[in-house]
XYZ file of C-alpha atoms in Angstrom:
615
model
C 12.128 -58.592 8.711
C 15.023 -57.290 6.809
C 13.283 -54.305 5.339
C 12.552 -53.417 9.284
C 15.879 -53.799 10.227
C 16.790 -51.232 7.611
C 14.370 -48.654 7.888
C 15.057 -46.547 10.951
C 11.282 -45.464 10.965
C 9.563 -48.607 11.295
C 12.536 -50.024 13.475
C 11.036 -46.876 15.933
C 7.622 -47.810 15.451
C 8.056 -51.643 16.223
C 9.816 -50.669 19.121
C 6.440 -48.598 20.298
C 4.359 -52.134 19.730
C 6.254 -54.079 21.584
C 6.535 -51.632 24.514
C 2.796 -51.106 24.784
C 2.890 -55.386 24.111
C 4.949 -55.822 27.001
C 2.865 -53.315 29.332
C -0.240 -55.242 28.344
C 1.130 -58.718 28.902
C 2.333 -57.610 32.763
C -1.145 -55.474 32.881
C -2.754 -59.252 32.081
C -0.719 -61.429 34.142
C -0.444 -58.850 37.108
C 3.907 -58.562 36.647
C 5.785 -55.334 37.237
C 6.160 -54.292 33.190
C 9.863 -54.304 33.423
C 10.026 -57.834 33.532
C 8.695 -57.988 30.085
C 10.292 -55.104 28.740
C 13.646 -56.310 29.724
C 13.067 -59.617 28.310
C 12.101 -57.827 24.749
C 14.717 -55.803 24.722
C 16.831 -58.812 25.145
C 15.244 -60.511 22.676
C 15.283 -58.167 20.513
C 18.901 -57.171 21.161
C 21.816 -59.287 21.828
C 19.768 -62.689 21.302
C 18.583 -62.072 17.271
C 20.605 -58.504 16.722
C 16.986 -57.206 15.007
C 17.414 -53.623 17.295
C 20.660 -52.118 17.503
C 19.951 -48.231 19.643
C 23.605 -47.476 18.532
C 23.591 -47.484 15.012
C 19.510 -46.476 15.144
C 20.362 -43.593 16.987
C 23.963 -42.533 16.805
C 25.148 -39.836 18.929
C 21.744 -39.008 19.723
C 20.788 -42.170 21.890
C 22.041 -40.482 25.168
C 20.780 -36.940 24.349
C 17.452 -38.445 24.158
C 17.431 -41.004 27.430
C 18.672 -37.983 29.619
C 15.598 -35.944 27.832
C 13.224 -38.885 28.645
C 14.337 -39.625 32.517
C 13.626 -35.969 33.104
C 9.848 -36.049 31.708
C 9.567 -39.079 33.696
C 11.237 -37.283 37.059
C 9.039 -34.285 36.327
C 5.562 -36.327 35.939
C 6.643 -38.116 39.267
C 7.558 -34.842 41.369
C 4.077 -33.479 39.873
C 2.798 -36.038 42.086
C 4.363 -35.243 45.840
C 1.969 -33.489 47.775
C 3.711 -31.870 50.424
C 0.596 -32.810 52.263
C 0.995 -36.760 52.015
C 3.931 -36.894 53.674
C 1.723 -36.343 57.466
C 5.148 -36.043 59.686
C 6.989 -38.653 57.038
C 9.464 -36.342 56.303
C 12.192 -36.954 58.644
C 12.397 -40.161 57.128
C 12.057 -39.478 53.679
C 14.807 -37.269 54.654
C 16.932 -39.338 56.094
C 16.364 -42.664 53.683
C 17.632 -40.144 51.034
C 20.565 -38.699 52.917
C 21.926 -41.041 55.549
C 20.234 -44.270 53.408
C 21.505 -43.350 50.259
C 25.069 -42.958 52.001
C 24.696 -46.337 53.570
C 23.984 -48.432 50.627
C 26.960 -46.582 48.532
C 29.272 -47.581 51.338
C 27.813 -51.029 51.580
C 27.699 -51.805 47.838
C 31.293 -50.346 47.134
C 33.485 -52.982 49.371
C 31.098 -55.300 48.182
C 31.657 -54.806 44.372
C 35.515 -54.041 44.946
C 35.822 -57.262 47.122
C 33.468 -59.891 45.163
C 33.393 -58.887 41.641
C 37.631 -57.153 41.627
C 36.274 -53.731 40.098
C 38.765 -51.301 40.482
C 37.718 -48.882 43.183
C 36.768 -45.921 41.600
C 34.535 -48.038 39.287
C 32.798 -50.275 42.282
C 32.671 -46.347 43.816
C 30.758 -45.519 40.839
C 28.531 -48.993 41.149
C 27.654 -48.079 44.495
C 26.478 -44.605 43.667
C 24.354 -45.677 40.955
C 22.487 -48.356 42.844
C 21.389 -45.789 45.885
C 18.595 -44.880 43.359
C 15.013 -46.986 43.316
C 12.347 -45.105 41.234
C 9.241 -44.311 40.342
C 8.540 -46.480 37.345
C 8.952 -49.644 39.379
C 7.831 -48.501 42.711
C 4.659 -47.245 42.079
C 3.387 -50.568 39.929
C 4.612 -52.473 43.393
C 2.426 -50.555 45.295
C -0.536 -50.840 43.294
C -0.093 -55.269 43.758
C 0.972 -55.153 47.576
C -1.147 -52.489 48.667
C 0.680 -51.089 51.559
C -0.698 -48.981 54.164
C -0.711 -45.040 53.561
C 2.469 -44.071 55.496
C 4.414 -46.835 53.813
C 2.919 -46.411 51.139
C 3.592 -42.473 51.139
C 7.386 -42.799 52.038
C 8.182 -45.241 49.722
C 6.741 -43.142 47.059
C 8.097 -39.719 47.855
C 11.682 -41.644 47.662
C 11.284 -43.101 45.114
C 11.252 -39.914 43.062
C 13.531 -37.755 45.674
C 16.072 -40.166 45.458
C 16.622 -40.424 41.756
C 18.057 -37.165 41.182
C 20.491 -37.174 44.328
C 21.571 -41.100 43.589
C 22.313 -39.538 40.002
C 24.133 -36.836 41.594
C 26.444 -38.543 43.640
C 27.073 -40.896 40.700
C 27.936 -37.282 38.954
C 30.243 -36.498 41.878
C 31.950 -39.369 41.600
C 33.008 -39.560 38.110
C 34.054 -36.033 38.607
C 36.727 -36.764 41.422
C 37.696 -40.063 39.124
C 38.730 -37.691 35.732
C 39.627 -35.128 38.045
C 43.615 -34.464 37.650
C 44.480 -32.877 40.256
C 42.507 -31.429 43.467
C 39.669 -33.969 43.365
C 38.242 -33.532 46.436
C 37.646 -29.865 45.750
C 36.866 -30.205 42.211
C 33.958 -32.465 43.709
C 33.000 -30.307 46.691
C 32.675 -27.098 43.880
C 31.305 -29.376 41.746
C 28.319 -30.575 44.577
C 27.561 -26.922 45.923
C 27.356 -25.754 42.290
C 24.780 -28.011 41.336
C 22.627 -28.151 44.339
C 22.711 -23.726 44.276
C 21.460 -24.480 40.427
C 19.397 -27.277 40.989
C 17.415 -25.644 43.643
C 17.686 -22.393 42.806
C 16.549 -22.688 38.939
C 13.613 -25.548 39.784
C 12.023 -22.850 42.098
C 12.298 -20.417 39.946
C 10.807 -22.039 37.017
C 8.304 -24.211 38.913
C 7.057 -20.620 40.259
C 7.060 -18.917 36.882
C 5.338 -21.731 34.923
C 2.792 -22.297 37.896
C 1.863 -18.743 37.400
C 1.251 -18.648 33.731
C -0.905 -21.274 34.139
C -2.417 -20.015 37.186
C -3.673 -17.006 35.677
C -4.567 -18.073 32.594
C -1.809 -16.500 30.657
C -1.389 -19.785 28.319
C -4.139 -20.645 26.143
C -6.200 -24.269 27.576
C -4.846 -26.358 24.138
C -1.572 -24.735 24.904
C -1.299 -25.506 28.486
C 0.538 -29.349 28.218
C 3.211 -28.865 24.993
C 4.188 -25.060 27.207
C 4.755 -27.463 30.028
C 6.460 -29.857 28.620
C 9.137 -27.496 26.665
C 9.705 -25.421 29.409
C 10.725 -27.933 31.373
C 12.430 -29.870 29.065
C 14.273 -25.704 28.572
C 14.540 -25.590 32.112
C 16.545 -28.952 32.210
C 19.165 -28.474 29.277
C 19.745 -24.902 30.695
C 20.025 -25.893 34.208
C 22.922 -28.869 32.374
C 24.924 -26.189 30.857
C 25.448 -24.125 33.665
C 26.182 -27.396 35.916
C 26.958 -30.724 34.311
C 24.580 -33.466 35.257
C 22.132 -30.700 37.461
C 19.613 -31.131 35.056
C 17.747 -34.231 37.010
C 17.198 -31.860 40.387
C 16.192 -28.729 38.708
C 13.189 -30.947 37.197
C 12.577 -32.759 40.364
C 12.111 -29.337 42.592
C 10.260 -28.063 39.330
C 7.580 -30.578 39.714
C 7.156 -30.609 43.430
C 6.677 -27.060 43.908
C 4.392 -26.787 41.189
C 2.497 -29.838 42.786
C 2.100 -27.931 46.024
C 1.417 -24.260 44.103
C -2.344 -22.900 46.003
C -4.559 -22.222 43.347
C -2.708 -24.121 40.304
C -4.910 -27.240 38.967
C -2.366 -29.674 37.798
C -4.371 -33.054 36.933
C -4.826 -32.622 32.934
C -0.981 -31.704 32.927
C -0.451 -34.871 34.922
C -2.703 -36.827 32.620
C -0.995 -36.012 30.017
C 2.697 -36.278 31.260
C 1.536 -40.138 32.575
C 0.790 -41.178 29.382
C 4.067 -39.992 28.062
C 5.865 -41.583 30.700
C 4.113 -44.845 30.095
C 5.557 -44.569 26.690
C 9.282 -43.156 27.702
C 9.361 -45.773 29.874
C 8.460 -48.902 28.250
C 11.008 -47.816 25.242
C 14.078 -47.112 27.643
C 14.084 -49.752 28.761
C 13.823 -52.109 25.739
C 16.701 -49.930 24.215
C 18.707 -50.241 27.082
C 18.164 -53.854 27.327
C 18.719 -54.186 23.909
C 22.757 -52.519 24.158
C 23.403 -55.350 26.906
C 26.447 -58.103 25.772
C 25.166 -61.801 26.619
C 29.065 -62.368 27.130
C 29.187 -59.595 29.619
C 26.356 -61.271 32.092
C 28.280 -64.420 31.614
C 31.362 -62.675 32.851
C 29.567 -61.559 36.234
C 29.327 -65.356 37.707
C 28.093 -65.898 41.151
C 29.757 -63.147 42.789
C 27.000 -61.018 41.673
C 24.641 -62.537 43.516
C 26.495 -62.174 46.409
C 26.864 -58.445 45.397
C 23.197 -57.973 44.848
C 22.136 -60.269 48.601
C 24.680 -57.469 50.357
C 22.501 -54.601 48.686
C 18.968 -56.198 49.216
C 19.857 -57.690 52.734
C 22.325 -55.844 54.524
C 22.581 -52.221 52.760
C 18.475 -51.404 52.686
C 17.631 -52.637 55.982
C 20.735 -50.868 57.826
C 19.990 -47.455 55.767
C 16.180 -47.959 56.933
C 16.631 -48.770 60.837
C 19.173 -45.735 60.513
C 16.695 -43.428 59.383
C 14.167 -44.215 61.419
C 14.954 -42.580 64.779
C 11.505 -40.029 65.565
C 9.605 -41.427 62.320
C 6.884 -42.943 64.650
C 7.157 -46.049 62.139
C 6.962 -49.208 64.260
C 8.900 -52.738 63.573
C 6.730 -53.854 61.067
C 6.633 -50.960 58.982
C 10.256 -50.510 59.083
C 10.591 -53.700 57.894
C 8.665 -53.564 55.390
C 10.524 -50.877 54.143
C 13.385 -53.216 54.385
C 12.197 -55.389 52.059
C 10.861 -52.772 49.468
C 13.465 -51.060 47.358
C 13.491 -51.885 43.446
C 16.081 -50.005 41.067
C 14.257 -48.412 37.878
C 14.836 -46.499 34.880
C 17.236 -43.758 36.348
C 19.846 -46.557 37.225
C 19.880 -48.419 33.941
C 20.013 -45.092 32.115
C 23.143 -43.364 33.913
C 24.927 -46.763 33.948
C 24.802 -47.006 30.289
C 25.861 -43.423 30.107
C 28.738 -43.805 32.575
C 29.943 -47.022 31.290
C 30.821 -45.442 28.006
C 32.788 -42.310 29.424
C 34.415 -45.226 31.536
C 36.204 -47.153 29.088
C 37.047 -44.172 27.241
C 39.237 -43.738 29.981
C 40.587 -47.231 29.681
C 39.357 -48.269 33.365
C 39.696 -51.704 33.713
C 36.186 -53.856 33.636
C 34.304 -51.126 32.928
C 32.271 -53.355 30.620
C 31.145 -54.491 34.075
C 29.167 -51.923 34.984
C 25.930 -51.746 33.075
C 25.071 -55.689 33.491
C 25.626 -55.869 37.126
C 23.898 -52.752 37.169
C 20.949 -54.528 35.049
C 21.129 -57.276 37.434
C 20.742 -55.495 40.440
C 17.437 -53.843 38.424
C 16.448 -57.368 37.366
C 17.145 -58.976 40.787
C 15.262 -56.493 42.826
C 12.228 -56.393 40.985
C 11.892 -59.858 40.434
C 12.278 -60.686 44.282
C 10.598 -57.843 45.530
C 7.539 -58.264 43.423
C 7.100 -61.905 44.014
C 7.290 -61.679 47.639
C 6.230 -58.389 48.957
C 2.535 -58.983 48.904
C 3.585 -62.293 51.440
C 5.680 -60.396 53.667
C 3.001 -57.364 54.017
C 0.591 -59.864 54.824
C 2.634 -61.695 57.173
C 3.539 -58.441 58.772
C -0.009 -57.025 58.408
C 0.806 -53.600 57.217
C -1.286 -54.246 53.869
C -4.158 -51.567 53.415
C -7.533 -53.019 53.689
C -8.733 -54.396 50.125
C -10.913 -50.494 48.997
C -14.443 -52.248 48.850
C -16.339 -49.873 51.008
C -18.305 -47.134 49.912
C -18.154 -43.585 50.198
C -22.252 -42.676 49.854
C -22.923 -38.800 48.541
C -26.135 -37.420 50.855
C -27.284 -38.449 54.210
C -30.950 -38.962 53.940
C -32.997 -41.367 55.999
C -32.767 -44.214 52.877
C -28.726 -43.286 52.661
C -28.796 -44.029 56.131
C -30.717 -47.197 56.126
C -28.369 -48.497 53.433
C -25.648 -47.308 55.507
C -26.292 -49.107 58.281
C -27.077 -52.367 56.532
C -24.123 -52.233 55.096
C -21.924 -51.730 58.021
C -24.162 -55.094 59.688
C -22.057 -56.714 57.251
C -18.858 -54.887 58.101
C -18.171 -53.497 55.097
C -16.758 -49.755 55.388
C -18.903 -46.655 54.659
C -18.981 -42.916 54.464
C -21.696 -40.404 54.248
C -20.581 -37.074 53.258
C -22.934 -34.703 52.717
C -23.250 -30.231 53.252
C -26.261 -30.699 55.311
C -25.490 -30.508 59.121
C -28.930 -31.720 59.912
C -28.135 -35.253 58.124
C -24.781 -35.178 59.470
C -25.987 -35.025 62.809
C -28.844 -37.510 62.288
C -26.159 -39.721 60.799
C -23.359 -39.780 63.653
C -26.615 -40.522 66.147
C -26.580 -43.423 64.219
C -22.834 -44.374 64.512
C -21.999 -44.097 60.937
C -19.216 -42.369 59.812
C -19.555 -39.354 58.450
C -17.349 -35.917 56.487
C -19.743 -32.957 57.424
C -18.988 -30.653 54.038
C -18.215 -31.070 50.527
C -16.360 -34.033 49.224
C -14.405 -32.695 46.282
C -13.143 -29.698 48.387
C -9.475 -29.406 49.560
C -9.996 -29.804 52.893
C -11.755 -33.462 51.937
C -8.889 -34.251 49.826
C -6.328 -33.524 52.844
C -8.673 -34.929 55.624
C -11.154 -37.664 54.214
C -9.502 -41.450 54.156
C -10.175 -43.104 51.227
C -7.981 -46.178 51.431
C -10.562 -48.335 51.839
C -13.357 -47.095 49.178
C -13.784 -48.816 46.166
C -17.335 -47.094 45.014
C -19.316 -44.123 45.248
C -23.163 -43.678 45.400
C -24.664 -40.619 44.553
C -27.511 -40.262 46.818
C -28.289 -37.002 47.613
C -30.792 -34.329 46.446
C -28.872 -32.070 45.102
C -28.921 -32.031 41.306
C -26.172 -28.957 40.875
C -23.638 -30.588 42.550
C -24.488 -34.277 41.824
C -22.344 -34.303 38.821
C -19.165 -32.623 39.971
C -18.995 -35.337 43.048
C -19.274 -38.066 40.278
C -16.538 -36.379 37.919
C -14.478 -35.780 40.671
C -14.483 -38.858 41.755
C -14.168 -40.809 38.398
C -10.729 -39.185 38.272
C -9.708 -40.266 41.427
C -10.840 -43.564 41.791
C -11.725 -44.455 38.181
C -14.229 -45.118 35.643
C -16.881 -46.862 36.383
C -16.502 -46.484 40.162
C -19.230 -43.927 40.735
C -22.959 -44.477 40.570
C -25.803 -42.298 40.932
C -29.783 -42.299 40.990
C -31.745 -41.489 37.809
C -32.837 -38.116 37.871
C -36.468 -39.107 36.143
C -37.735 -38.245 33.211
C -35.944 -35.995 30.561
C -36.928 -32.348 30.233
C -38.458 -32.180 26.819
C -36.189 -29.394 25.415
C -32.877 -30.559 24.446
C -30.828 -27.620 26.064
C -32.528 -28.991 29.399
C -31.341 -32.708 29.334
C -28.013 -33.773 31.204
C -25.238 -34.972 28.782
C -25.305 -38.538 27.564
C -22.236 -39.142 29.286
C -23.667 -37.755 32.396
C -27.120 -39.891 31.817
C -25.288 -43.201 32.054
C -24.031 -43.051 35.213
C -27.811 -42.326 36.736
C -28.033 -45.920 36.862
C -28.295 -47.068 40.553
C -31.240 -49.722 41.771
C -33.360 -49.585 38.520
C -34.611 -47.055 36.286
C -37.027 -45.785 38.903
C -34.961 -45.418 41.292
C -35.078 -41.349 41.796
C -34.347 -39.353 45.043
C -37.889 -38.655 45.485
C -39.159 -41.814 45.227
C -36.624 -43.914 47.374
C -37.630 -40.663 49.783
C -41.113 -41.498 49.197
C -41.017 -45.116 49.485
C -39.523 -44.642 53.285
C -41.816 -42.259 54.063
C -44.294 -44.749 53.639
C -42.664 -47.286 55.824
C -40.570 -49.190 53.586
C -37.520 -51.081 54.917
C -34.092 -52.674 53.637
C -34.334 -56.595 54.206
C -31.646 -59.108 52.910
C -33.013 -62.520 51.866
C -30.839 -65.744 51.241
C -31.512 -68.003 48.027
C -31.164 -71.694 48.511
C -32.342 -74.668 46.997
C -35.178 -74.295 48.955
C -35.687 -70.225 48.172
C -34.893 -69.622 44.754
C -34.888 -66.521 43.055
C -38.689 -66.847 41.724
C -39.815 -67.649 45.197
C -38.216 -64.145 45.804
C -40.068 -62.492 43.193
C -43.095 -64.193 43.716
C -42.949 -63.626 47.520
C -42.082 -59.613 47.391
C -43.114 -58.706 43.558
C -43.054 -55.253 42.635
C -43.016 -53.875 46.246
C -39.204 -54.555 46.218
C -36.469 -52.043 44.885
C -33.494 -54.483 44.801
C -30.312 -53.097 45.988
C -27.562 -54.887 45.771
C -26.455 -58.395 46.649
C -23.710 -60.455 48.349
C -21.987 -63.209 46.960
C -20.711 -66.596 49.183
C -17.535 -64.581 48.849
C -18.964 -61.799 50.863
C -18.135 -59.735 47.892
C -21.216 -56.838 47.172
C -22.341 -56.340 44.331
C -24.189 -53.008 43.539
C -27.845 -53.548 41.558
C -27.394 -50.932 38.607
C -29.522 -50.732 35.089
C -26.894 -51.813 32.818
C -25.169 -53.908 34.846
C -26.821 -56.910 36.346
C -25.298 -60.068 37.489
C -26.730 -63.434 37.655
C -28.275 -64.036 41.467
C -27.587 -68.151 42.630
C -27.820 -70.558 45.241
C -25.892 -69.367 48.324
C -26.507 -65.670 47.384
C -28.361 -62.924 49.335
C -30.751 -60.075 47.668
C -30.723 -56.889 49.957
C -33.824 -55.259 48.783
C -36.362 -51.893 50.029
C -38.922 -53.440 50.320
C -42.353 -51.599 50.905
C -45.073 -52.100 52.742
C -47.639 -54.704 51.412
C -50.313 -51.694 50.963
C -47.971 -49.779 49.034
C -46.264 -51.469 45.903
C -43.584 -49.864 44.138
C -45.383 -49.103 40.773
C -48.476 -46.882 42.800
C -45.845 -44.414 43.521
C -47.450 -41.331 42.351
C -45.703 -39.646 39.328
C -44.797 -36.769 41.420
C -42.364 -38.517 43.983
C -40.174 -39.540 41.035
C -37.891 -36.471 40.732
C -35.616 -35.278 43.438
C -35.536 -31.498 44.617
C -33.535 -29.037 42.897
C -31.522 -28.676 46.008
């Protein structure tokens, strides 16, 4: 442990297992990951004094966090889709203008009053807990499952409001170590950064979209270009205004997000998985600075401090903001309740604290664990009780286990249908108006046109599709709807019908990769004979197994003239037939099958009927 200590190198690396530790633990037990990582870095820090970032780091420590919240504020502007926010923005808008103003004048008094900071350091506590952030705000969402427009709003703040909570915290350290004139030091300061911020983050978000756009960086090139430049654009954008750095990034990101023509998912792959590691390390090194003494020193009043921010500061800013957001009661208040600090806060707390004391400002040794505590507090709460209170306000988004089905042929439409008998949700999308129309006759919901387009991405819901079946005849575009759709909803979650038997030459077979996912039903199971099979009068039937009707009196009863499908557990929970994949069929459950005609078994399908059309 000793030889650890000492070596700077494997002190770094340790750190790196324990933060990807910590993200696995809360990945296991279903925790936000800061609640882990805060507990190592305490550990780790002021409990056994194994990880000291001071002396591991130097002068450097702060260079480095500042890099590191900017990568992470880039990766999460990268994400705001102008598009998502579907007549949100007034209230994004206002929750980070008139909210953020609210909870600094809230949290001031209540740190100046409670905890006896002097003002201008309560001032300073107040502007740095305005932010929430990204890195704890999206893992919420993920457990409590909002619906979209919460969802959405609480998002696009999340990432809108770091940089201006970190800019008012900017502001007002400037009119505190401003001598004389602070007011219009501040005021210069302010328009300064916000010309700057703007200004420079277009700029650069419209240069680098267009390199990439047209090609002008090579493909292996494309994420380490990113990544400097913006990491370029950020220190440049801090020299000409202290502290503008965080906003340059931030507009960076969103207008490159919302570029036409500029594909931005493998730079956003890339920049997660970075942020997944900046992350889980700034916070154990932050955690690790903290002084147990210090926390002591805080006694109840902080929670009284913390109850006035969670309580009375978030629910004022959001009822505030609300006027012509369309939001009703319930979503308002669960907005109210929703509003965890991150990364952003614990990072410019530590890096005001320091400038702080230099100044010899009473309890400034204050700042960073109430700061910490309002982090801690907030998550904690918030993460233990949202999923309750979206339930008990029923705003939660339906649980995403319906099906969006590729192709509207007569068999996707029987399955359709028997799927909707048992109210689960479904989608047939498909280019073909003639199965479109066929479809809607039917009542089943439909998106006439290509699935991966943009218009599908802006217009098709899928907050309530967990799966999606390749059904349709067309063998050109088959794979790009499952790739597509692997990205977006994950591996594993798209399924498709074998495609026959192999082409003999090898530069005529579909990629192994590819080939697995042609697993739906059973090995037989092409377009052309499902097609075949209901040509012939075959029909979807679901049959219960009891004690009575066991699974061999199922097989014995329909034999090979039944293509199973898929089947439903007492849950109610479906569970798609694949080749790979089976699951063991009980008592209680039901086997939806095709099942053809007693004249016309499965295995006399004619060789011919087993390959779909080239379509």
């Amino acid at each position: 442990m000793e030889q650890i200590i000492a070596n700077p190198m494997a002190m770094l690396v340790a750190v790196g297992i324990v933060s990807i530790a910590c993200q696995y633990l809360a990945f296991r037990l279903k925790l936000p990951a800061i609640l882990p990582l805060l507990l190592a870095g305490l550990t780790l820090g002021p409990l056994t004094g194994v990880l000291d970032p001071d002396a591991l780091f130097g002068d450097l420590l702060f260079p480095l966090v500042s890099l590191a919240v900017a990568i992470i504020l880039f990766e999460g502007a990268l994400t705001l889709k102008l598009s998502d926010l579907a007549g949100h923005g007034t209230m994004v808008r206002n929750l980070c203008t008139i909210g953020a103003l609210v909870t600094w004048l809230i949290a001031t008094p209540a740190a100046y009053y409670v905890l006896g900071m002097p003002m201008q350091l309560a001032a300073l506590f107040g502007a740095i807990v305005t932010v929430t952030g990204p890195t704890v705000i999206v893992p919420m969402l993920r457990t409590v499952r909002p619906n979209t427009r919460i969802s959405n709003i609480l998002r696009w703040e999340g990432i809108v409001i770091d940089p201006i909570g970190a800019l008012l915290a900017v502001l007002v350290y400037e009119y505190i170590v401003a001598a004389q004139n602070p007011f219009e030091h501040s005021l210069v300061l302010l328009l300064k950064v916000v010309v700057i911020g703007f200004g420079l983050g277009a700029l650069m978000g419209y240069f680098l979209g267009t390199l990439l756009r047209k090609n002008w960086v090579p493909h292996y090139l494309r994420n380490t270009a990113v990544l400097t430049l913006m990491l370029g654009a950020y220190a440049a954008s801090d020299l000409m205004a202290h502290e503008s750095g965080l906003l340059t990034v931030t507009v960076m990101g969103i207008w490159m997000a919302n570029m036409k023509g500029l594909d931005v998912d493998d730079i956003l792959e890339f920049k997660e998985t970075l942020s997944v590691l900046l992350i889980s390390a700034l916070f154990i090194l932050l955690a690790a600075r903290l002084e147990l003494y210090t926390l002591a020193q805080l006694g109840w009043g902080a929670v009284l401090v913390l109850a006035a921010i969670m309580y009375i500061a978030r629910p004022l800013s959001v009822f505030l903001s609300s006027p012509g957001s369309g939001l009703n009661w319930r979503e308002l208040t669960m907005l109210s309740w929703i509003a965890p600090r991150g990364i952003v806060a614990a990072a410019v707390s530590a890096l005001f604290a320091l400038k702080m004391e230099s100044f010899g400002i009473p309890k400034s040794e204050l700042l960073v664990p109430m700061v910490f505590l309002v982090i801690i507090g907030t998550v904690v709460i918030q993460s233990l009780t949202s999923k309750s209170v979206a339930k008990l306000l029923d705003v939660r988004a339906p649980y995403p286990n319906g099906f969006l089905i590729f192709g509207g042929g007569k068999f996707a439409r029987m399955l359709a249908k028997d799927l909707i008998n048992k109210e689960v949700p479904v989608r047939i999308a498909d280019t073909n108006w003639d199965t479109i129309r066929q479809a809607r006759m039917e009542n089943i919901p439909t998106y006439y046109g290509n699935p991966i387009s943009e218009h599908a991405s802006l217009t098709m819901d899928l907050s309530t599709t967990g799966k999606v079946l390749v059904l349709s005849p067309y063998r050109q575009l088959n794979p790009l709807v499952t790739y597509h759709f692997e990205h977006v909803l994950g591996d594993g979650t798209v399924l498709g019908l074998s495609e026959g038997a192999q082409a003999g030459r090898a530069s005529h077979q579909v990629s192994e990769d590819y080939a697995k996912k042609l697993e739906l039903f059973s090995e037989n199971a092409t377009y052309g004979r499902l097609a075949s099979l209901v040509a012939k009068g075959a029909t979807i039937r679901t049959t219960g197994l009891t004690e009575e009707f066991t699974l061999e009196d199922y097989k014995e009863t329909y034999g090979s003239r039944a293509t199973r499908l898929y089947a439903v557990d007492p849950k109610g929970k479906i569970h798609i037939n694949t080749v790979s994949h089976g699951f063991e069929l009980k008592e209680g459950w039901q086997v939806v099958s095709l099942v053809a005609p007693e004249e016309s078994p499965v295995n006399s399908v004619s060789a011919s009927d087993s390959s779909p059309p080239a379509g």
